[in-house]
Coordinates of C-alpha atoms and ligand atoms in Angstrom, one line a residue:
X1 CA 139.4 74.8 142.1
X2 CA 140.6 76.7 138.8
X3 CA 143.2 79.2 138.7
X4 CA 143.6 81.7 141.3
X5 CA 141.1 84.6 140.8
X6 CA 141.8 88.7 140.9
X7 CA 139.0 89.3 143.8
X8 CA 136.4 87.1 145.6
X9 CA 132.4 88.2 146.1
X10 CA 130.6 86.6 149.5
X11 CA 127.1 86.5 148.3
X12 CA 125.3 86.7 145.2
X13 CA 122.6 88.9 146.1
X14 CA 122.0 92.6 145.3
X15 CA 125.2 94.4 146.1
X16 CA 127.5 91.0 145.6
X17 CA 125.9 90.0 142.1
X18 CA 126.4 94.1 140.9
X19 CA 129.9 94.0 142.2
X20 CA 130.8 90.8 140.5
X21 CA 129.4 91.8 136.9
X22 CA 130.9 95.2 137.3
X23 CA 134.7 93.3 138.4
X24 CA 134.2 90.7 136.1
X25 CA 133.3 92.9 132.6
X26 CA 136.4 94.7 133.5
X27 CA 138.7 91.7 132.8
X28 CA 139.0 90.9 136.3
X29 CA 138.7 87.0 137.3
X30 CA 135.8 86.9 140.5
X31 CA 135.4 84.0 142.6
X32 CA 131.6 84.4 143.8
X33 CA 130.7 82.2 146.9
X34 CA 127.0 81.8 147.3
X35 CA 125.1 79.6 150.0
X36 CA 121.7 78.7 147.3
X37 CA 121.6 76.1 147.0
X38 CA 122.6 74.5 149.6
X39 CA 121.2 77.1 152.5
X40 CA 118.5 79.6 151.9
X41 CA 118.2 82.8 154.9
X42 CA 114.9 82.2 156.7
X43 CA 113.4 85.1 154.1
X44 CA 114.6 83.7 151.3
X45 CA 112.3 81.4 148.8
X46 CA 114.1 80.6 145.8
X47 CA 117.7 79.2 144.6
X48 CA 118.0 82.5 142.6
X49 CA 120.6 85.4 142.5
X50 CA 119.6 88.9 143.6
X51 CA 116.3 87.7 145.2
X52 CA 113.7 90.4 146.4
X53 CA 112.5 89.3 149.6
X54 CA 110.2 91.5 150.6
X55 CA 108.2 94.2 148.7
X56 CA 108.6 94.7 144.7
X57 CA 109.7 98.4 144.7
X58 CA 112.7 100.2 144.1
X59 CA 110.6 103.2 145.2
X60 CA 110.5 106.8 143.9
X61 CA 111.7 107.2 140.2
X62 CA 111.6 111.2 140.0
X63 CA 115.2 112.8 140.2
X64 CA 113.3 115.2 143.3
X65 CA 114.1 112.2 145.0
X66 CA 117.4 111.3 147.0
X67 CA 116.4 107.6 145.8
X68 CA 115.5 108.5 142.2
X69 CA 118.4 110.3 142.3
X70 CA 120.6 107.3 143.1
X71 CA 118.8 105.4 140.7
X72 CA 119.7 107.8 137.5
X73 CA 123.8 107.9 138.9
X74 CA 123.5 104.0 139.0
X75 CA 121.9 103.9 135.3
X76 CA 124.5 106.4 133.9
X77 CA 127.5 103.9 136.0
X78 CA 126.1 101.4 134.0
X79 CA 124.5 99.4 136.5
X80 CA 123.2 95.8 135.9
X81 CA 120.7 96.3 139.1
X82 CA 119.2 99.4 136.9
X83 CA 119.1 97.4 133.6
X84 CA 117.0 94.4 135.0
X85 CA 114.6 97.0 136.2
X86 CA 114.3 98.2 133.2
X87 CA 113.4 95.1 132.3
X88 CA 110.9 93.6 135.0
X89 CA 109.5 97.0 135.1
X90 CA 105.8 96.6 136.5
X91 CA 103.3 99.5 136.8
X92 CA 103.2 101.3 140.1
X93 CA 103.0 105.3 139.5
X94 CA 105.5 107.8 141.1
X95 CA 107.3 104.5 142.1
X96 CA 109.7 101.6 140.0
X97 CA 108.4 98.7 140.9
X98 CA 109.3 95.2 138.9
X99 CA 108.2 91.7 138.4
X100 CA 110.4 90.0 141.1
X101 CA 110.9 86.7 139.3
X102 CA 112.0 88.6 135.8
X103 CA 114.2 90.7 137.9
X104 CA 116.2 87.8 139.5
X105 CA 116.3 85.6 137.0
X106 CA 117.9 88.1 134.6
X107 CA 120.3 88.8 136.8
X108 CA 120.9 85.2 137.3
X109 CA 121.2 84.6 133.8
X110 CA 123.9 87.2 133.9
X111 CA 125.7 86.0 136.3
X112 CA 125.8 82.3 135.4
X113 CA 126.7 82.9 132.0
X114 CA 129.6 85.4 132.7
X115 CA 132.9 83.7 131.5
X116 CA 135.0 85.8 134.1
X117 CA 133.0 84.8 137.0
X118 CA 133.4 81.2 138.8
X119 CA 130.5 80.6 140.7
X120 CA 131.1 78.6 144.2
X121 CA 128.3 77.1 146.0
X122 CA 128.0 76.4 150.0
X123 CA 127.9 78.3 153.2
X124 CA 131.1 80.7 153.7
X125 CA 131.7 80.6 157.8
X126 CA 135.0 82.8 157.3
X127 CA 136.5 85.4 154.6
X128 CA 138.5 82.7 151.9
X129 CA 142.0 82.5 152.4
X130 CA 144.8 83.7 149.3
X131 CA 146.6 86.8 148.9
X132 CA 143.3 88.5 146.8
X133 CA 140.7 91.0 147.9
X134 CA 137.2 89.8 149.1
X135 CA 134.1 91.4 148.9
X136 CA 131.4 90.6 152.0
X137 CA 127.7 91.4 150.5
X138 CA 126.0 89.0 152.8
X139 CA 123.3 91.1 153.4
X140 CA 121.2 91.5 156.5
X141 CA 120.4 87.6 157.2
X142 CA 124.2 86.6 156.8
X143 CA 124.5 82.8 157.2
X144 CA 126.6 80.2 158.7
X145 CA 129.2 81.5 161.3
X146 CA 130.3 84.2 158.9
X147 CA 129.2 86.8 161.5
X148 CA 130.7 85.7 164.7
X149 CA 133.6 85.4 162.3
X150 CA 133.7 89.0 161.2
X151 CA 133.1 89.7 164.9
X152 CA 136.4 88.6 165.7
X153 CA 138.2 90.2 162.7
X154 CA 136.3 93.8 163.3
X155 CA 137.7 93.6 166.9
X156 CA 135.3 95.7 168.9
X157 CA 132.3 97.4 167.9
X158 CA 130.7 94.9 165.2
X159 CA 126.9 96.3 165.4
X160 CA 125.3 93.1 164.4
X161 CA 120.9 92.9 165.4
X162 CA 120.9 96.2 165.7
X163 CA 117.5 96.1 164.6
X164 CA 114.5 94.6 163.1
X165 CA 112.6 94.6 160.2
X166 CA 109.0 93.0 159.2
X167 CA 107.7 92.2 156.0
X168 CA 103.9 92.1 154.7
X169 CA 101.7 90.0 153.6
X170 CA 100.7 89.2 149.5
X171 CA 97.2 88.2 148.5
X172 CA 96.0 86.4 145.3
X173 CA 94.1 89.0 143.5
X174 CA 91.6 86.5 142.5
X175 CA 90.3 86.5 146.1
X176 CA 89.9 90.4 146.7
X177 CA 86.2 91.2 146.4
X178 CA 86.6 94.2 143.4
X179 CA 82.8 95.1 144.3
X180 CA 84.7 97.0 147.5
X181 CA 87.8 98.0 146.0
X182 CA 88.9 100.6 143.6
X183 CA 92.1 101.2 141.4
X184 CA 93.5 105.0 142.1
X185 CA 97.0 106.2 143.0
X186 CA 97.0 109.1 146.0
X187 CA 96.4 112.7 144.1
X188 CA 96.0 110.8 141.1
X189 CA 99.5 110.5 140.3
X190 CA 100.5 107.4 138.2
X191 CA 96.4 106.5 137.3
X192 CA 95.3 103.4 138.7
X193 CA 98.1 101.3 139.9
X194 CA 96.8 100.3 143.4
X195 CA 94.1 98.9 144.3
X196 CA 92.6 100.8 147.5
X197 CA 90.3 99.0 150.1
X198 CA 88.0 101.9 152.1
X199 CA 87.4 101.7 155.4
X200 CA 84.6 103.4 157.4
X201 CA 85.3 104.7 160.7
X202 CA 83.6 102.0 162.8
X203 CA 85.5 99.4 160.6
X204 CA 88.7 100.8 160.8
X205 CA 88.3 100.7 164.6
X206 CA 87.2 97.3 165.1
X207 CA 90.3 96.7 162.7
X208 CA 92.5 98.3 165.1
X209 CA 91.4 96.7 168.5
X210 CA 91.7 93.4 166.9
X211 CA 95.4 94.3 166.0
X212 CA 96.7 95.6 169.4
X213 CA 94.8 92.0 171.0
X214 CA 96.4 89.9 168.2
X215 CA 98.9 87.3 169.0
X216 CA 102.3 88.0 167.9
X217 CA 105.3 86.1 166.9
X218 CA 107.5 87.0 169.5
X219 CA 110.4 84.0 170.0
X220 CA 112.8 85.3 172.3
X221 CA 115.8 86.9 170.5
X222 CA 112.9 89.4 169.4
X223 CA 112.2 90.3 172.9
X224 CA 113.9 93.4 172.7
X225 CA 112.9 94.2 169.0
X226 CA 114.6 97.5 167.5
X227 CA 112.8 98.4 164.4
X228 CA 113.6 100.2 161.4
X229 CA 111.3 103.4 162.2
X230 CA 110.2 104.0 158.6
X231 CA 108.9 100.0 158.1
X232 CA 107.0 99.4 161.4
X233 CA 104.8 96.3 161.7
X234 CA 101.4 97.4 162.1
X235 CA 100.9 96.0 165.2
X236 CA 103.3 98.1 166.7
X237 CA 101.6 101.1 165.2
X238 CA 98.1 100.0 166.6
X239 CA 100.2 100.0 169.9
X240 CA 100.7 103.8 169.4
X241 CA 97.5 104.9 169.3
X242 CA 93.9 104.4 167.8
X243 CA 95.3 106.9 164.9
X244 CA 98.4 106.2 164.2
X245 CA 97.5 103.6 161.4
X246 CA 94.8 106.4 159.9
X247 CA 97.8 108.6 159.8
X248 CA 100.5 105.9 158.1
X249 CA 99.7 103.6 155.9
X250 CA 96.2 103.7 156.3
X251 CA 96.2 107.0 155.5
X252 CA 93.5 107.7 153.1
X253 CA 94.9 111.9 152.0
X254 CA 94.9 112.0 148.2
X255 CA 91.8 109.4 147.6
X256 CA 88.8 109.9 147.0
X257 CA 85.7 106.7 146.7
X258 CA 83.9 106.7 144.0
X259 CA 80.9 105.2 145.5
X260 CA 80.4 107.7 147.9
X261 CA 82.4 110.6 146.5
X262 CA 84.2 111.6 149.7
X263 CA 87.3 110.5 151.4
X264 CA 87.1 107.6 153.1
X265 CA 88.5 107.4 156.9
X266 CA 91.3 105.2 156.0
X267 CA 92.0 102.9 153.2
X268 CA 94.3 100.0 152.8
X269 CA 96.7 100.7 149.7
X270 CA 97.4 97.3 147.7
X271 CA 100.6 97.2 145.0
X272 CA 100.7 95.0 142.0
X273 CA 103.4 92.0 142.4
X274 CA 103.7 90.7 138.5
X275 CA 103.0 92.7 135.1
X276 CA 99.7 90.4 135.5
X277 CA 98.6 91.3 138.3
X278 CA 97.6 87.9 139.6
X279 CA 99.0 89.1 143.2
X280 CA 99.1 92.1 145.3
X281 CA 101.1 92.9 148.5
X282 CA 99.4 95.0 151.6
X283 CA 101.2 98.2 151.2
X284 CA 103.0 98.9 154.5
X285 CA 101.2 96.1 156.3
X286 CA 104.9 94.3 157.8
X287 CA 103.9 92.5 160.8
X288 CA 104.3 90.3 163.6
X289 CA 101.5 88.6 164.1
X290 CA 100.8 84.6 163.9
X291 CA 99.9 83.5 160.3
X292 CA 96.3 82.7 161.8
X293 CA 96.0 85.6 163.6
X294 CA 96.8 87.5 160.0
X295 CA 94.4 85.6 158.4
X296 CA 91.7 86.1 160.7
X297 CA 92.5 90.3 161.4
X298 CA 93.1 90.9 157.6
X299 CA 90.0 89.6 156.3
X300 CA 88.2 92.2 158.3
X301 CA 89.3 94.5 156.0
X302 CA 86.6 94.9 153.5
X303 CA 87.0 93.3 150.0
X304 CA 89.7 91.2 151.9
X305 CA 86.8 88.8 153.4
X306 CA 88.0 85.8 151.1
X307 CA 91.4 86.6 150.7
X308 CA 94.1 83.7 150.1
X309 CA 96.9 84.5 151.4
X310 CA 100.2 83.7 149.0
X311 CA 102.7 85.1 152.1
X312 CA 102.0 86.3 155.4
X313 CA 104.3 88.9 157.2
X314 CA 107.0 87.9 159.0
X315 CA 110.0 89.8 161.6
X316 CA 113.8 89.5 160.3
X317 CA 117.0 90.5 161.4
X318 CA 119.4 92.9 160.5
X319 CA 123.2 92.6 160.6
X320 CA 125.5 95.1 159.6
X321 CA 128.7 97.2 160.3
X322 CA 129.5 100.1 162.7
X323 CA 130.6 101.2 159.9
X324 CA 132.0 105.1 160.6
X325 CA 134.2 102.8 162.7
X326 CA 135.2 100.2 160.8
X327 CA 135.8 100.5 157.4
X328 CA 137.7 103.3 155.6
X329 CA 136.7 105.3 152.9
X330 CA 136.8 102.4 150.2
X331 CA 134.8 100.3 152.8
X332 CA 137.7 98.0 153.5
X333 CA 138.1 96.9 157.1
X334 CA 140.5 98.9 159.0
X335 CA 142.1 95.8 160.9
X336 CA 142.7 93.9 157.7
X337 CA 142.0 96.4 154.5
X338 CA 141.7 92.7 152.6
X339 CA 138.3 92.3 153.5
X340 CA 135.6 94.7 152.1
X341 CA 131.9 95.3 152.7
X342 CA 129.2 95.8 150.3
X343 CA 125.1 96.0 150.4
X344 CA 123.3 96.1 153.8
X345 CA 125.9 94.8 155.7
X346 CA 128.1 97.6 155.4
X347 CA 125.4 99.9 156.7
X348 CA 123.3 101.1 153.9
X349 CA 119.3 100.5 153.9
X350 CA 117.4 99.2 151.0
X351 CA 117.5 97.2 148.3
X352 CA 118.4 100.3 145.6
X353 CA 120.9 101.5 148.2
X354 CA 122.7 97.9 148.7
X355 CA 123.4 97.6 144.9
X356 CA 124.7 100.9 144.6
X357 CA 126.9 100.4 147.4
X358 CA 128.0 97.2 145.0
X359 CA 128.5 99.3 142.3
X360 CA 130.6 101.6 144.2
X361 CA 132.7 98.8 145.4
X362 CA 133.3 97.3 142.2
X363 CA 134.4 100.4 140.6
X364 CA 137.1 101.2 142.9
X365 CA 138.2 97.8 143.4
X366 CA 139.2 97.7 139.9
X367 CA 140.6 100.8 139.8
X368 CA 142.7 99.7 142.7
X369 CA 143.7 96.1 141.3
X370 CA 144.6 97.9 138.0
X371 CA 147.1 99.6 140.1
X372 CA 145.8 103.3 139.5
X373 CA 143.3 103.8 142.6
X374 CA 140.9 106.3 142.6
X375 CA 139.0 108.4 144.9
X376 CA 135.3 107.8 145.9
X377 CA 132.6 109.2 144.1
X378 CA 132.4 113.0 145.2
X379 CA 130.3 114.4 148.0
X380 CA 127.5 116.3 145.8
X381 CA 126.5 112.9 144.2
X382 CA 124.2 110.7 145.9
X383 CA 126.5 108.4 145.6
X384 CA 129.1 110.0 147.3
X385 CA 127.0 111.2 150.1
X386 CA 126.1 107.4 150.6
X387 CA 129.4 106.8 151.7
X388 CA 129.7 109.7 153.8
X389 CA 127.1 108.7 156.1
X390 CA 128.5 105.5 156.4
X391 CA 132.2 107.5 157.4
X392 CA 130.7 109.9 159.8
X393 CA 130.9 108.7 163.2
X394 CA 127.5 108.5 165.4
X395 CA 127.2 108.0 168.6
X396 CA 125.0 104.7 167.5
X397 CA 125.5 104.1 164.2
X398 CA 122.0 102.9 162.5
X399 CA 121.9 102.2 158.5
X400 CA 119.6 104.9 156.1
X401 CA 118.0 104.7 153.1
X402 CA 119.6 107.8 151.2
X403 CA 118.6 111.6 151.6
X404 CA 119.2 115.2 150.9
X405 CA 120.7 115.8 154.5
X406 CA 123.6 113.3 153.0
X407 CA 124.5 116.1 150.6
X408 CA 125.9 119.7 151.4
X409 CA 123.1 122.0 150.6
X410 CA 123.1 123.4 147.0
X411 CA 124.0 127.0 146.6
X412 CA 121.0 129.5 146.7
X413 CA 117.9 129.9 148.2
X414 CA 116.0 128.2 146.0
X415 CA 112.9 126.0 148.0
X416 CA 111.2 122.7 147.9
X417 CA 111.1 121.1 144.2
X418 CA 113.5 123.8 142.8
X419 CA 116.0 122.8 145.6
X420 CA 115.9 119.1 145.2
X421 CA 115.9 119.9 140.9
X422 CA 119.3 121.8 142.1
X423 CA 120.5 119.2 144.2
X424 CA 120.1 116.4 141.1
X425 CA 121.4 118.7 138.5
X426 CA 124.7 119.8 140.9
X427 CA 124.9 115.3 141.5
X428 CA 124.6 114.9 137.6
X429 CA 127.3 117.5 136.9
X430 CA 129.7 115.6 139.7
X431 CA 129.0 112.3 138.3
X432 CA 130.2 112.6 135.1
X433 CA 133.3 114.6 135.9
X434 CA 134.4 111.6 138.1
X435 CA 133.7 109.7 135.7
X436 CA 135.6 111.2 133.2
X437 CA 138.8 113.0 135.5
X438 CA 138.9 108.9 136.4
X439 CA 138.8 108.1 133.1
X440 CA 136.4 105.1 134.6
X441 CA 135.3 102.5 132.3
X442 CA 131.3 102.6 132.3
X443 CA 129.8 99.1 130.9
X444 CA 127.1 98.2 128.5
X445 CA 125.0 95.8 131.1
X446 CA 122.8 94.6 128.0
X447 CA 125.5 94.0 125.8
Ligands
LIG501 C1 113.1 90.2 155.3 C2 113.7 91.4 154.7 C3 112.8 92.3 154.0 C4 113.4 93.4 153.4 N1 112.5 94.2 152.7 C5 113.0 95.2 152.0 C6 112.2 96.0 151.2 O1 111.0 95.7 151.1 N2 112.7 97.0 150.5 C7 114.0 97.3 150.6 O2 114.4 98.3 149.9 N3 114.8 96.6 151.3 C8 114.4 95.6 152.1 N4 115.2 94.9 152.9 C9 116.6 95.3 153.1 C10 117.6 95.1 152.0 O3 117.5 96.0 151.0 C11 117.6 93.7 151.4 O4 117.9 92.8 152.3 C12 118.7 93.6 150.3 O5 118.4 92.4 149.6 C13 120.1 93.7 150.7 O6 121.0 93.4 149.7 P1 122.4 92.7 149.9 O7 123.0 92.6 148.6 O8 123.1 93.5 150.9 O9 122.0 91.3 150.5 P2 121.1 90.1 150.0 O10 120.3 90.6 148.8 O11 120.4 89.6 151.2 O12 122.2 89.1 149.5 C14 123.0 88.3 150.3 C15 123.4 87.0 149.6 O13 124.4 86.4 150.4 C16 124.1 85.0 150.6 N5 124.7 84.6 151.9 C17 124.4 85.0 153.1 N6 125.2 84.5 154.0 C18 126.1 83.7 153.3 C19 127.2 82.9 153.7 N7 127.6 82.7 154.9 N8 127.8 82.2 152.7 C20 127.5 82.3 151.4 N9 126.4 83.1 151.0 C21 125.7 83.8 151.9 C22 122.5 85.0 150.6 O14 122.0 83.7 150.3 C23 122.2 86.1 149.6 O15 122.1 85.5 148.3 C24 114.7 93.7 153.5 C25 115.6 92.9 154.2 C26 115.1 91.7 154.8 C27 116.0 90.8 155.5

């Protein structure tokens, strides 16, 4: 191996390929470990960088939102994550959605072609030796040993399969029957960038009996499954209730049919996967049922009655930190302030959230190496509040996507979109005076 570098990056996915872009620019020398080739995690299906696994979207653009909001602090950091957005951007209304294969194949190209970063391929079981820094961003399906590893090195309390999440199916768009389908967005907001499939009451009944009889893929260390509450499988939510689905994703407020002019019972929502639109994913529609029992339950839904499926669902784990108890405020472990954490494993949620938390990483790891550390981005910015929640101790911690409870409230009484417009415009403020109290180098990702 070459000379020895400044900082090392476990994983080249989301957080790890944002941290090592960020490090390298800055004139720092990264060693990035990465198992693709060689190993793939069991969601996982292709060699590249930054892969989406599951769904397309980097949900809510508008700054109302704690997620939009994160999005705009990431684009003003200079993020590379926010620039191949931009780029693989794909239609989806109130929502950023992108073309999954443009998306990881620019950051790829990125990566690969970055001077400062020396790309090392095979499965990492434990942190690298050498007196440098390294940066875990494993993500939730961390390979190899790497986990019983960090087990040892956390000492007590290292939450790993804490919980469960499932992903949903995608369909060839070829195959959906358009004669029963039509393109709307709920209150018309973003035109016609789903496709919707009504359901009639009787129909949407059948549909749910069928799901709480269904065969599921249960092997047995999902015997005890502990889901994400916000991305249920379906099945689970057919176990609630006969309503529970006509009240989730099924929910049909904020469409109307054309055909019939009226609301339909419920509706299945289906997102475009490419610019094309040659594919579209079951919005919401994770599971855990058996590929033939998806196959056979899903094309009940009408319009869905010849459907080929491209992917079905499927469970996955989730490993990550105890974080509040763990790391310190820079997320370096507190037993051995060598190793730090970025992306799902250190306890954030979501693919936006895991490249922030890259971001974030990077840019005070270079303040640090450069010998004039800095302090975390402050607690009105989404950002900063980010890293709050993954400080403040809980009695069990569980990873979140972000939110306006992880900022104090602004001043005022002002109420609903005039409160979260304060809260972004407070963030914004905060944002740029760290950025410029830090004097912090923000990058040009396209140049
Ligand atoms: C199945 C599944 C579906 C998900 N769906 C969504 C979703 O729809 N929307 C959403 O916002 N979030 C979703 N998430 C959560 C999360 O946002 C993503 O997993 C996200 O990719 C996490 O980013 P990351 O950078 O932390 O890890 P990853 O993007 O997973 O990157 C980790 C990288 O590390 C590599 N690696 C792992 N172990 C080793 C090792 N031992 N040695 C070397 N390299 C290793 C992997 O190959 C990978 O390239 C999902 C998670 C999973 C598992």
């Amino acid at each position: 191996m070459s000379r020895r570098p400044d900082i090392a990056v476990v994983g080249a996915g989301l957080a790890g390929c944002e941290a090592a872009l960020q490090l390298a620019r800055r004139g720092f020398l990264v060693r990035l470990y990465e198992q693709k080739p060689q190993a793939r995690s069991e969601a996982a299906s292709s060699d590249r960088f930054a892969e989406l696994v599951c769904s397309n979207s980097f949900r809510a653009r508008s700054l109302e939102n704690a997620v939009g909001l994160v999005k705009e602090e990431m684009r003003r950091l200079g993020s590379f994550f926010m620039a191949a957005a931009a780029r693989a951007e794909v239609p989806a209304g109130g929502a950023m959605a992108v073309d999954r294969e443009r998306f990881a194949a620019w950051m790829t190209e990125k990566v690969q072609a970055e001077p400062n970063v020396e790309i090392v391929s095979g499965v990492v079981d434990a942190v690298p030796e050498g007196d440098f820094e390294t940066i875990v961003a494993t993500g939730p399906l961390t390979g190899g040993r790497l986990a019983d590893y960090l087990r040892e090195l956390a000492g007590s309390g290292y939450g790993e399969l804490h919980f469960y999440d499932a992903i949903a199916p995608i369909v060839d768009a070829e195959t959906i029957d358009m004669d029963k389908a039509f393109f709307a967005s709920r209150y018309d907001k973003g035109g016609d960038d789903y496709l919707n499939l009504p359901l009639d009451e009787p129909t949407y009944r059948r549909f749910v009996d069928e799901l709480v009889r269904a065969e599921r893929v249960l092997p047995r260390e999902f015997e005890d499954p502990k889901f994400f509450e916000s991305c249920l499988p379906v099945d689970v939510l057919a176990d609630r209730g006969p309503d529970t689905l006509a009240f989730g994703p099924m929910k049909p407020v904020g469409l109307v049919d054309p055909k019939t002019g009226k609301r339909p019972h419920a509706v299945v929502q289906l997102r475009r996967e490419d610019k094309a639109g040659t594919a579209y994913n079951l919005v919401g529609f994770q599971t855990r049922l058996t590929y033939p029992d998806q196959k056979r339950i899903f094309r009940t839904i009408p319009g869905l009655e010849h459907a080929e499926f491209l992917r079905f669902g499927t469970v996955h784990r989730n490993t990550f930190l105890d974080a509040p108890r763990l790391l310190d405020r820079q997320l370096r472990l507190r037993t051995n302030p060598r190793v730090l954490f970025a992306g799902q494993i250190s306890g954030v949620e979501g693919y936006v959230e895991s490249a922030a938390c890259g971001l974030v990483v990077a840019i005070l790891s270079a303040a640090r190496l450069q010998g004039a550390p800095i302090p975390p981005p402050p607690p009105e910015t989404m950002l900063g509040g980010m890293l709050n929640y993954l400080a403040t101790p809980q009695d069990r911690f569980q990873p979140s996507h972000v939110n306006h409870a992880m900022l104090p409230p602004p001043p005022g009484r002002k109420r609903g979109s005039e409160r979260k417009l304060a809260y972004a415009e407070r963030a914004l403020a905060a944002l740029e005076r760290w950025v410029l109290d830090n004097a912090i180098h923000v990058l040009e990702p396209e140049a």
